[in-house]
Coordinates of C-alpha atoms in Angstrom, one line a residue:
Chain A
X1 CA 111.5 34.4 -99.2
X2 CA 108.5 35.1 -101.4
X3 CA 106.7 38.4 -100.8
X4 CA 103.0 39.1 -100.7
X5 CA 101.4 37.8 -103.9
X6 CA 98.3 39.3 -105.4
X7 CA 96.3 38.5 -108.5
X8 CA 95.2 39.7 -110.9
X9 CA 97.4 42.7 -111.3
X10 CA 94.9 44.5 -113.5
X11 CA 91.2 44.1 -114.0
X12 CA 88.7 45.9 -116.2
X13 CA 85.0 45.3 -115.7
X14 CA 81.7 46.9 -116.4
X15 CA 79.7 48.4 -113.6
X16 CA 77.3 46.1 -111.8
X17 CA 79.6 43.1 -112.5
X18 CA 81.2 41.2 -109.7
X19 CA 85.0 41.1 -109.2
X20 CA 87.3 39.2 -106.8
X21 CA 90.9 39.8 -105.8
X22 CA 93.2 37.2 -104.3
X23 CA 96.1 37.6 -101.8
X24 CA 98.6 35.2 -100.5
X25 CA 100.6 36.6 -97.5
X26 CA 104.2 36.1 -96.6
X27 CA 104.6 32.6 -95.1
X28 CA 104.2 32.8 -91.3
X29 CA 102.4 36.1 -91.3
X30 CA 99.2 35.8 -89.3
X31 CA 97.9 39.3 -89.9
X32 CA 96.5 40.2 -93.3
X33 CA 95.3 43.6 -94.4
X34 CA 93.3 44.8 -97.4
X35 CA 93.6 48.5 -98.4
X36 CA 92.1 50.7 -101.0
X37 CA 94.2 53.4 -102.6
X38 CA 92.7 56.1 -104.7
X39 CA 94.8 58.1 -107.1
X40 CA 97.0 60.7 -105.3
X41 CA 96.0 59.5 -101.8
X42 CA 97.4 57.2 -99.1
X43 CA 96.1 53.7 -98.7
X44 CA 92.9 53.3 -96.6
X45 CA 92.3 50.2 -94.5
X46 CA 89.3 48.1 -95.5
X47 CA 89.8 45.1 -93.3
X48 CA 92.4 43.5 -91.1
X49 CA 92.5 39.8 -90.2
X50 CA 94.3 38.1 -87.3
X51 CA 94.4 34.5 -88.5
X52 CA 90.9 33.7 -89.7
X53 CA 89.2 36.4 -87.6
X54 CA 88.3 39.8 -89.1
X55 CA 89.3 42.0 -86.2
X56 CA 88.7 45.4 -87.9
X57 CA 86.2 45.7 -90.7
X58 CA 84.8 49.0 -89.7
X59 CA 85.8 50.7 -93.0
X60 CA 84.5 47.9 -95.3
X61 CA 81.4 48.9 -97.2
X62 CA 79.5 45.7 -96.3
X63 CA 76.6 46.3 -98.7
X64 CA 78.8 45.4 -101.7
X65 CA 82.2 44.4 -100.3
X66 CA 83.0 41.0 -98.7
X67 CA 86.2 39.3 -97.7
X68 CA 87.2 35.9 -96.4
X69 CA 90.3 34.3 -95.1
X70 CA 89.7 30.6 -94.9
X71 CA 92.3 28.6 -93.0
X72 CA 94.1 31.8 -91.9
X73 CA 96.4 31.9 -95.0
X74 CA 95.3 33.4 -98.3
X75 CA 92.4 35.8 -98.6
X76 CA 89.8 36.9 -101.2
X77 CA 88.2 40.4 -101.4
X78 CA 85.0 40.6 -103.5
X79 CA 82.9 43.4 -104.8
X80 CA 79.4 42.8 -106.0
X81 CA 78.1 44.7 -107.8
X82 CA 81.0 47.0 -108.7
X83 CA 80.3 50.8 -109.1
X84 CA 82.3 53.4 -111.1
X85 CA 83.6 54.8 -107.9
X86 CA 85.3 51.5 -107.0
X87 CA 88.0 52.1 -109.6
X88 CA 91.2 52.2 -107.5
X89 CA 94.2 50.1 -106.5
X90 CA 93.5 47.3 -104.0
X91 CA 96.5 46.5 -101.9
X92 CA 97.1 43.5 -99.7
X93 CA 99.7 43.5 -96.9
X94 CA 100.8 41.1 -94.2
X95 CA 102.6 41.2 -90.9
X96 CA 103.5 39.1 -87.9
X97 CA 101.2 39.1 -85.0
X98 CA 102.1 41.1 -81.9
X99 CA 103.5 44.5 -81.0
X100 CA 105.5 44.7 -84.2
X101 CA 103.2 45.6 -87.0
X102 CA 105.8 46.0 -89.7
X103 CA 103.7 45.5 -92.8
X104 CA 104.8 44.2 -96.2
X105 CA 102.8 45.0 -99.2
X106 CA 101.9 43.2 -102.4
X107 CA 102.0 44.8 -105.8
X108 CA 98.3 45.6 -105.8
X109 CA 95.4 45.0 -108.2
X110 CA 94.4 48.0 -110.3
X111 CA 90.6 47.9 -110.9
X112 CA 88.9 49.9 -113.6
X113 CA 85.1 50.0 -113.6
X114 CA 83.6 51.2 -116.9
Chain B
X1 CA 90.2 60.1 -84.7
X2 CA 94.0 60.6 -85.1
X3 CA 95.2 62.9 -87.9
X4 CA 98.4 62.2 -89.8
X5 CA 99.9 65.0 -91.8
X6 CA 102.9 65.0 -94.1
X7 CA 105.0 67.9 -95.4
X8 CA 105.8 69.1 -97.9
X9 CA 103.2 67.6 -100.2
X10 CA 105.4 67.9 -103.2
X11 CA 109.2 68.3 -103.5
X12 CA 111.5 68.6 -106.5
X13 CA 115.2 68.1 -106.0
X14 CA 118.3 68.2 -108.1
X15 CA 120.2 65.0 -108.1
X16 CA 122.7 65.0 -105.2
X17 CA 120.6 67.3 -103.0
X18 CA 119.5 66.4 -99.5
X19 CA 115.9 66.6 -98.1
X20 CA 113.9 66.2 -95.0
X21 CA 110.3 64.9 -95.0
X22 CA 108.1 65.3 -92.0
X23 CA 105.2 63.3 -90.5
X24 CA 103.1 64.8 -87.7
X25 CA 100.4 62.9 -85.9
X26 CA 97.8 64.2 -83.5
X27 CA 97.7 61.5 -80.9
X28 CA 100.0 58.9 -79.3
X29 CA 101.0 56.0 -81.5
X30 CA 102.3 52.6 -80.9
X31 CA 104.2 52.2 -84.1
X32 CA 105.3 54.2 -87.1
X33 CA 106.5 53.0 -90.5
X34 CA 107.9 54.8 -93.5
X35 CA 107.3 53.6 -97.1
X36 CA 108.4 54.5 -100.5
X37 CA 105.9 54.0 -103.3
X38 CA 107.8 53.7 -106.6
X39 CA 106.4 54.9 -109.9
X40 CA 105.1 51.4 -110.6
X41 CA 102.9 51.5 -107.4
X42 CA 104.9 49.1 -105.2
X43 CA 105.0 50.1 -101.6
X44 CA 108.5 49.4 -100.2
X45 CA 109.4 49.3 -96.5
X46 CA 111.9 51.9 -95.5
X47 CA 111.8 52.0 -91.7
X48 CA 109.9 50.6 -88.9
X49 CA 110.6 53.3 -86.2
X50 CA 108.2 53.8 -83.3
X51 CA 110.9 55.8 -81.6
X52 CA 114.6 56.7 -81.9
X53 CA 116.8 57.0 -84.9
X54 CA 117.7 54.5 -87.6
X55 CA 119.9 54.7 -90.7
X56 CA 120.0 52.6 -93.9
X57 CA 122.5 53.8 -96.4
X58 CA 121.5 57.3 -97.6
X59 CA 118.3 57.2 -95.7
X60 CA 117.7 57.8 -92.0
X61 CA 114.7 58.4 -89.9
X62 CA 114.0 59.8 -86.5
X63 CA 110.8 59.5 -84.5
X64 CA 110.1 61.6 -81.4
X65 CA 107.0 60.0 -80.1
X66 CA 106.5 62.3 -77.2
X67 CA 106.4 65.3 -79.6
X68 CA 104.3 63.4 -82.1
X69 CA 106.5 63.6 -85.2
X70 CA 108.8 61.6 -87.4
X71 CA 111.4 62.8 -89.9
X72 CA 112.8 61.0 -92.9
X73 CA 116.2 62.2 -94.2
X74 CA 117.3 61.5 -97.8
X75 CA 120.9 62.4 -98.5
X76 CA 122.6 62.6 -101.9
X77 CA 119.3 62.0 -103.7
X78 CA 119.2 59.9 -106.8
X79 CA 116.6 59.7 -109.6
X80 CA 115.5 56.3 -108.3
X81 CA 114.4 58.0 -105.1
X82 CA 111.5 59.6 -107.0
X83 CA 108.0 58.5 -105.9
X84 CA 105.7 59.0 -103.0
X85 CA 106.8 58.7 -99.4
X86 CA 104.2 57.7 -96.9
X87 CA 104.3 57.4 -93.1
X88 CA 101.8 55.1 -91.5
X89 CA 101.0 54.9 -87.8
X90 CA 99.3 52.4 -85.6
X91 CA 97.2 54.0 -82.8
X92 CA 96.8 52.8 -79.3
X93 CA 93.3 51.5 -80.3
X94 CA 94.8 49.4 -83.1
X95 CA 94.0 51.5 -86.1
X96 CA 96.4 51.8 -89.0
X97 CA 96.4 55.2 -90.6
X98 CA 98.4 56.4 -93.5
X99 CA 99.4 60.0 -94.1
X100 CA 98.6 61.7 -97.5
X101 CA 102.2 61.3 -98.7
X102 CA 105.0 63.5 -100.0
X103 CA 105.6 63.3 -103.8
X104 CA 109.3 63.5 -104.6
X105 CA 110.8 64.1 -108.0
X106 CA 114.6 64.0 -108.4
X107 CA 115.8 65.5 -111.6
X108 CA 119.2 64.8 -113.2

């Protein structure tokens, strides 16, 4: 069974440029999460989807961040425009719906904003 | 909101030693998960353990939900155990919160 797939693995952009990250969850997983992880810290949830619906986006900086999950499968997270402080690892995870929330993580995208 | 604490923040072990990592949380939780983040950044599932005790090889975990803590035991540590260990909880209001992690270094 394939795991959570993310691309790209690394991205270097100049500030004020846009950037997008892609995630494909484990087949059959209805719940998809995007996290941000700063160096030396634990992941912080940005947004959680149940199928196509964003059920928790309270931590998503909506002035510059956006996300979509069309058809309830893969998802895209976008930053426009990027700032220096956005340099971090962006992690995607998925899980089955229901009481069990056992999450499985992708390898992450390391973003560097110069 | 709920606070999740992990101790110790850093740990250095000689290969073959045993260790106990702790996760405390300030409110009731529905679920708890332990992860190992390897030096390449990949988060690997260790245990899904909202309560009780589980074992997987040299690792075991215990969660006492009524007392709001979970323990991860590593026995006969190996250099490949190095990395950061996170606990993550899901609160009763559906929030997923990670602890700050315990950084483990196992030296030969």
